[in-house]
Short mmCIF file of C-alpha atoms in Angstrom, two decimals:
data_model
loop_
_atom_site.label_atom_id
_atom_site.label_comp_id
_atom_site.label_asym_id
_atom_site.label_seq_id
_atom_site.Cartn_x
_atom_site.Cartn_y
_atom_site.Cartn_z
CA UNK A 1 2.63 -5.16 8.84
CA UNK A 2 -0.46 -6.20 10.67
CA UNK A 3 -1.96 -7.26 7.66
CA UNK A 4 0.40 -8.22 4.87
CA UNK A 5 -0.09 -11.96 5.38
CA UNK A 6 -4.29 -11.30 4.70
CA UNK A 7 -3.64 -8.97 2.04
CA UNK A 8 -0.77 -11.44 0.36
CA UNK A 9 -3.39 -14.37 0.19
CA UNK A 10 -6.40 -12.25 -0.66
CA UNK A 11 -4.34 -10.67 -3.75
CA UNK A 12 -3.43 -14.05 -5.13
CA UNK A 13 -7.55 -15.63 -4.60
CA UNK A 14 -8.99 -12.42 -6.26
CA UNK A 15 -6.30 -13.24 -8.84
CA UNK A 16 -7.50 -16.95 -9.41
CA UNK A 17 -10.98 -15.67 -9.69
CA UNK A 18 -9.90 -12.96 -12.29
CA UNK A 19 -7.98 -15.95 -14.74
CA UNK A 20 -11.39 -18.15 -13.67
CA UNK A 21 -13.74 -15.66 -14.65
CA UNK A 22 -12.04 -13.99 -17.90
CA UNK A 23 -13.51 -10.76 -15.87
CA UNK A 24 -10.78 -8.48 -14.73
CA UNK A 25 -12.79 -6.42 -12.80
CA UNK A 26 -14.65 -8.43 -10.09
CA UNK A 27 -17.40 -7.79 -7.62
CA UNK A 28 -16.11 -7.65 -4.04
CA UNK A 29 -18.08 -6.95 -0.73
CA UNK A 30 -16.48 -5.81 2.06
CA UNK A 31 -18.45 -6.82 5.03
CA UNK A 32 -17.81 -4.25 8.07
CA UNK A 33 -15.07 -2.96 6.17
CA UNK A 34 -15.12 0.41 8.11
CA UNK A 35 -12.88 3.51 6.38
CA UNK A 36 -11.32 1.23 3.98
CA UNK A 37 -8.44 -0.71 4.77
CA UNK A 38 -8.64 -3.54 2.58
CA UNK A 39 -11.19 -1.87 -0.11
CA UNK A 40 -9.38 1.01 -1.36
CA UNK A 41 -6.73 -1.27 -2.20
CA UNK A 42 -9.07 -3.67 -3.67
CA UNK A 43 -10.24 -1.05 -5.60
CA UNK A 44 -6.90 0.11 -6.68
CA UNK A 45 -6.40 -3.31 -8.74
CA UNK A 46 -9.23 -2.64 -10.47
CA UNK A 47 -12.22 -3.94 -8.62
CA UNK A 48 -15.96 -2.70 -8.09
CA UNK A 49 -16.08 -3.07 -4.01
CA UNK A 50 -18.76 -2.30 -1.51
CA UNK A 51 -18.65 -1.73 1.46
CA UNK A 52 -20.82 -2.60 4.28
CA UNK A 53 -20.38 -0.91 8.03
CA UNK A 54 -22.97 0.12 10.68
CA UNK A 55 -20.96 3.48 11.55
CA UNK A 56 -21.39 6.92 9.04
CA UNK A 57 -17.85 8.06 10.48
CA UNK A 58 -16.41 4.84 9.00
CA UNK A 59 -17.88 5.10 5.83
CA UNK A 60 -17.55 8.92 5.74
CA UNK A 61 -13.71 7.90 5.95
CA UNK A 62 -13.85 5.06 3.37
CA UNK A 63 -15.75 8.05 0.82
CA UNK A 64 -12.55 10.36 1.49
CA UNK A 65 -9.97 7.72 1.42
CA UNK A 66 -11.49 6.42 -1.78
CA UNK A 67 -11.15 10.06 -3.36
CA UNK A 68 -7.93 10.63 -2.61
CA UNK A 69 -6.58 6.77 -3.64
CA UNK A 70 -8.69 8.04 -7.26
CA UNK A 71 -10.85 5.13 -6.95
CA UNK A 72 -13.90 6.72 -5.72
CA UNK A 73 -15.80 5.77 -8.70
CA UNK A 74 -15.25 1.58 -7.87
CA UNK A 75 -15.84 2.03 -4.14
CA UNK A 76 -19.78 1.96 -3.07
CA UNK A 77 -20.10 2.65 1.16
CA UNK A 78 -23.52 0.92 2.44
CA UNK A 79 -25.07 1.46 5.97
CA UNK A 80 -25.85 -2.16 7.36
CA UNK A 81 -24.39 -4.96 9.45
CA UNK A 82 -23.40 -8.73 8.48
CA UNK A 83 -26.99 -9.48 10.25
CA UNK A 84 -29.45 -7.40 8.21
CA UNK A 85 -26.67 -8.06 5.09
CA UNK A 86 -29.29 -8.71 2.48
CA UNK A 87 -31.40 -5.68 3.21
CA UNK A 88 -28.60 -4.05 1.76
CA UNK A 89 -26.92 -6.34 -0.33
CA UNK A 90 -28.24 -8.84 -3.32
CA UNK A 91 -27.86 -12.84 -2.56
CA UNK A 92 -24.91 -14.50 -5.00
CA UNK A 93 -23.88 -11.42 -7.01
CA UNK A 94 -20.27 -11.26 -5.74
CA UNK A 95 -17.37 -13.12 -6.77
CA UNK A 96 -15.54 -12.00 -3.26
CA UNK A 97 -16.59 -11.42 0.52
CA UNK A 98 -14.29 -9.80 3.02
CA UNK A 99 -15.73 -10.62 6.99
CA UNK A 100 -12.13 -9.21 8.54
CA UNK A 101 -12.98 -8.41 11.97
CA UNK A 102 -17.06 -8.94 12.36
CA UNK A 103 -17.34 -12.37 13.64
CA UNK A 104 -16.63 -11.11 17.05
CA UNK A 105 -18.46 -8.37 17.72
CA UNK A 106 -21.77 -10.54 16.09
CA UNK A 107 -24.24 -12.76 18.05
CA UNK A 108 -24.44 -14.95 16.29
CA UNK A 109 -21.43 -15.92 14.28
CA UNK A 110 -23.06 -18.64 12.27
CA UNK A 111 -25.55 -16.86 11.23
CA UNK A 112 -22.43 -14.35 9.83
CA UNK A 113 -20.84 -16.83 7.77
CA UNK A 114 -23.81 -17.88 6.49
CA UNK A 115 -24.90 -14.63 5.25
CA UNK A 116 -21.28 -13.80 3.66
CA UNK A 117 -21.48 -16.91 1.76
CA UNK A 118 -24.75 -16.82 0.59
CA UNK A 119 -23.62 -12.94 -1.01
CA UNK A 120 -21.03 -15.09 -2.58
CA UNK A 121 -21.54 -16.61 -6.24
CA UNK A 122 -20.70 -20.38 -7.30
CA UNK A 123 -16.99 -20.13 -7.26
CA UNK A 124 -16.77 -17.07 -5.50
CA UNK A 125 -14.02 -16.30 -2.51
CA UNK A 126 -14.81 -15.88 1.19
CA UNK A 127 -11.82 -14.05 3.08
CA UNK A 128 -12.26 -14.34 6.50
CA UNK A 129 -10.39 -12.87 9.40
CA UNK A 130 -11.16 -12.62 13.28
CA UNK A 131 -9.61 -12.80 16.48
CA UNK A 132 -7.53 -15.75 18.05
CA UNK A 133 -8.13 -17.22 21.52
CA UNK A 134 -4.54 -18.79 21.84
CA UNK A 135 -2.66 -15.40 20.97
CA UNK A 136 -4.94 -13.47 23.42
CA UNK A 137 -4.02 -16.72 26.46
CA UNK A 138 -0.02 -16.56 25.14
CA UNK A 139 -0.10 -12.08 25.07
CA UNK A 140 -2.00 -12.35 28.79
CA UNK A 141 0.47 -15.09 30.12
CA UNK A 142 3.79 -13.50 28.54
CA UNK A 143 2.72 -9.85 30.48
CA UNK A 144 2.30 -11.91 33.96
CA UNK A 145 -1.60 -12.35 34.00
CA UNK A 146 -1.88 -16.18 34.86
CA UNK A 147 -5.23 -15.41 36.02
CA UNK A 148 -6.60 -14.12 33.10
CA UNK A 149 -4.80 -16.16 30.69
CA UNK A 150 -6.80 -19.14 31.90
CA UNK A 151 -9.42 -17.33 32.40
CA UNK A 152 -9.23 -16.76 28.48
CA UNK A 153 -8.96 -20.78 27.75
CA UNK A 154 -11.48 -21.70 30.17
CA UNK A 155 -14.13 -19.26 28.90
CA UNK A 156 -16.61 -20.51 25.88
CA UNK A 157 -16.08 -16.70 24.36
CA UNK A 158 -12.46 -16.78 25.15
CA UNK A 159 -12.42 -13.66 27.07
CA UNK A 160 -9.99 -12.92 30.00
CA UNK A 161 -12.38 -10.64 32.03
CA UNK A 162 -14.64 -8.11 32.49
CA UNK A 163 -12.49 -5.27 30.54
CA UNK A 164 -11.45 -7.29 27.85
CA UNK A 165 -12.55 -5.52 24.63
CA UNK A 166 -12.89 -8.42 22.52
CA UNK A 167 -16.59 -10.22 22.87
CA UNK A 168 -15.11 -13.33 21.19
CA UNK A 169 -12.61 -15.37 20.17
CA UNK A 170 -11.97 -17.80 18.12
CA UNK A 171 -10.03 -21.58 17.24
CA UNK A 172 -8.84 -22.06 14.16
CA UNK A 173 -10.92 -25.45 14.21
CA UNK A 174 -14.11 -23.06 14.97
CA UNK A 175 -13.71 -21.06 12.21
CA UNK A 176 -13.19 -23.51 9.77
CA UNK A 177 -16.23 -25.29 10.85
CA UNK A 178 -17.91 -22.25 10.80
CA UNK A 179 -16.84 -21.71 6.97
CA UNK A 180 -17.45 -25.57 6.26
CA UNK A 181 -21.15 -25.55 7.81
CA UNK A 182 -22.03 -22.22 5.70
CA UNK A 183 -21.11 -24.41 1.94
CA UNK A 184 -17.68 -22.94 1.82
CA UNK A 185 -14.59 -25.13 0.62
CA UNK A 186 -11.76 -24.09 3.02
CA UNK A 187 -8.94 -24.02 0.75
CA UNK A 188 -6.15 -22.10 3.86
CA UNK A 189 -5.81 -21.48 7.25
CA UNK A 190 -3.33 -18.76 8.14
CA UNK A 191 -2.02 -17.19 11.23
CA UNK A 192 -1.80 -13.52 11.68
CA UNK A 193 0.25 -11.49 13.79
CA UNK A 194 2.31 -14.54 15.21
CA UNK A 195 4.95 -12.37 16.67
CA UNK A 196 3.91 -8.86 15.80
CA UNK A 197 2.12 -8.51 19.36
CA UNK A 198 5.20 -10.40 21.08
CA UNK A 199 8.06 -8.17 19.47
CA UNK A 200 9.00 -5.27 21.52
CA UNK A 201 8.33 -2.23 19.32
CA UNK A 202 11.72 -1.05 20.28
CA UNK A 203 13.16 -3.65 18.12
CA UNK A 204 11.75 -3.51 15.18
CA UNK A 205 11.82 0.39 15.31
CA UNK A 206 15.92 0.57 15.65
CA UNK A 207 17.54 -2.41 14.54
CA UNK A 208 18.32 -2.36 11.15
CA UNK A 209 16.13 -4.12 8.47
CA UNK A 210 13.96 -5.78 11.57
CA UNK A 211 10.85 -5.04 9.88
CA UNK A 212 11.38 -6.63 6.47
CA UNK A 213 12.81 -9.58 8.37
CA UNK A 214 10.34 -9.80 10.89
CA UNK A 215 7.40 -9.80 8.18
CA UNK A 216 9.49 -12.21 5.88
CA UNK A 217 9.10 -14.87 9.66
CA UNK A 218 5.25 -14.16 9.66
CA UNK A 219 4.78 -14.72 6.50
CA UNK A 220 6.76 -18.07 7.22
CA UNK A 221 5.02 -18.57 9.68
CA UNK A 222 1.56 -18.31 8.81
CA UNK A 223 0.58 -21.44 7.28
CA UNK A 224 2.72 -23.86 9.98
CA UNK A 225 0.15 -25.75 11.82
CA UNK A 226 2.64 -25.36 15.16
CA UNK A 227 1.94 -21.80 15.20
CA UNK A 228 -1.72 -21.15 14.48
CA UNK A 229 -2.72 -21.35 17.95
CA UNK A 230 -0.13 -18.30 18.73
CA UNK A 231 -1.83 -16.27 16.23
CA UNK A 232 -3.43 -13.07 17.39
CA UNK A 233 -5.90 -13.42 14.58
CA UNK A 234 -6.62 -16.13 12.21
CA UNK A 235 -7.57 -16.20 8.67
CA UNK A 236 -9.65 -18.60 6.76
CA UNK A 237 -9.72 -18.32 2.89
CA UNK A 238 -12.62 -21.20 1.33
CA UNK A 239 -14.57 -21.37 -2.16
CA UNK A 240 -18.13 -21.44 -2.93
CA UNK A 241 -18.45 -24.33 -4.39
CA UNK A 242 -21.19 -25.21 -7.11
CA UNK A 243 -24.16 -26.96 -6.26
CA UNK A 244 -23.79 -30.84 -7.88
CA UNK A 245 -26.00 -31.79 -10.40
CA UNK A 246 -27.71 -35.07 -10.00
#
């Protein structure tokens, strides 16, 4: 549920890219993609995806998950990070790059996006999720934490104190001029996990059909300007566009 919106858009790009390319299998990169979350089912339509984490566990994981999904043979795990990226990766040889969950845990996020694109070819797809400040002030302010809720929209890093465990957070403005200063078309901005986090799990677990409806609203939801700043993360999907020729 937490990621069917991402994983909704992302199928349908990597589909445009397949009818724009004539290729059906594409090159993907999967930029801290950890055990495999979004690459093994990458891989399962037919894709050649590698994957790029800092931790062995993770990408010990993503090896076993791969086996037993059958795909092992289209999924590549790579030690590295975002920052050393083409150490371990070539420059323009992908036609897709997944950033879900790096740009916070980064120094410097530009320098992120600028690296994903720049593993992207001319035309290629740039998926890019991370975490959003007005979810984490609306979550803090809904559990009784005034303090820390605006603490969380007063703070450049969006943080609500010392033991929050996210470094960073993100507008949806940021991260679309993040995207937009790196030579990336954004083509969508989406909202994830609008009401997910808000829902009592009780609910969803015992009323009848909950779920489906509940992910049929955030689905709705997503793309509604009045509810990206609710979003507990936010996702940018942009284009690589072409150089113009003078």
């Amino acid at each position: 549920m937490r990621t069917a919106v991402v994983w909704e858009v992302l199928q349908d790009a990597l589909d445009r890219r397949v009818k724009a390319t004539g290729r059906d299998a594409l090159d993907v990169l999967d930029t801290g993609g950890g055990s495999g979350n979004f690459a093994v089912p990458v891989a399962r339509l037919g894709h050649r995806v590698t994957v790029v984490d800092p931790s062995p566990n993770a990408l010990f994981a993503l090896e076993r998950r791969a086996a037993e999904a059958g795909v092992a043979d289209r999924v590549r795990g790579v030690q590295g990070d975002i920052s050393g990226l083409f150490d371990v990766a070539e420059r323009a040889a992908f036609d897709a790059v997944l950033c879900h969950g790096v740009l916070e845990y980064v120094e410097e996020p530009a320098e992120g996006v600028r690296h994903a694109a720049g593993a992207l070819r001319d035309g290629g797809v740039l998926s890019l999720l991370a975490a959003g400040l007005g979810g984490a002030v609306l979550a803090r302010a809904l559990a009784g934490h005034f303090k820390e809720a605006r603490q969380a929209l007063d703070d450049p890093a969006g943080r609500w104190g010392e033991g929050d465990p996210v470094p960073r957070r993100f507008t949806a403005e940021q991260l679309s001029g993040l995207v937009a200063d790196a030579g990336v078309a954004v083509g969508a901005v989406h909202g994830v996990r609008v009401f997910a986090d808000l829902v009592p799990g009780v609910l969803v677990d015992t009323e009848p059909g909950a779920l489906q409806e509940l992910l049929k609203l955030e689905a709705a939801a997503a793309e509604q300007p009045a509810f990206l700043a609710m979003a507990t993360q936010l996702h940018v999907l942009g284009e690589k566009r072409a150089p113009d020729v003078a």
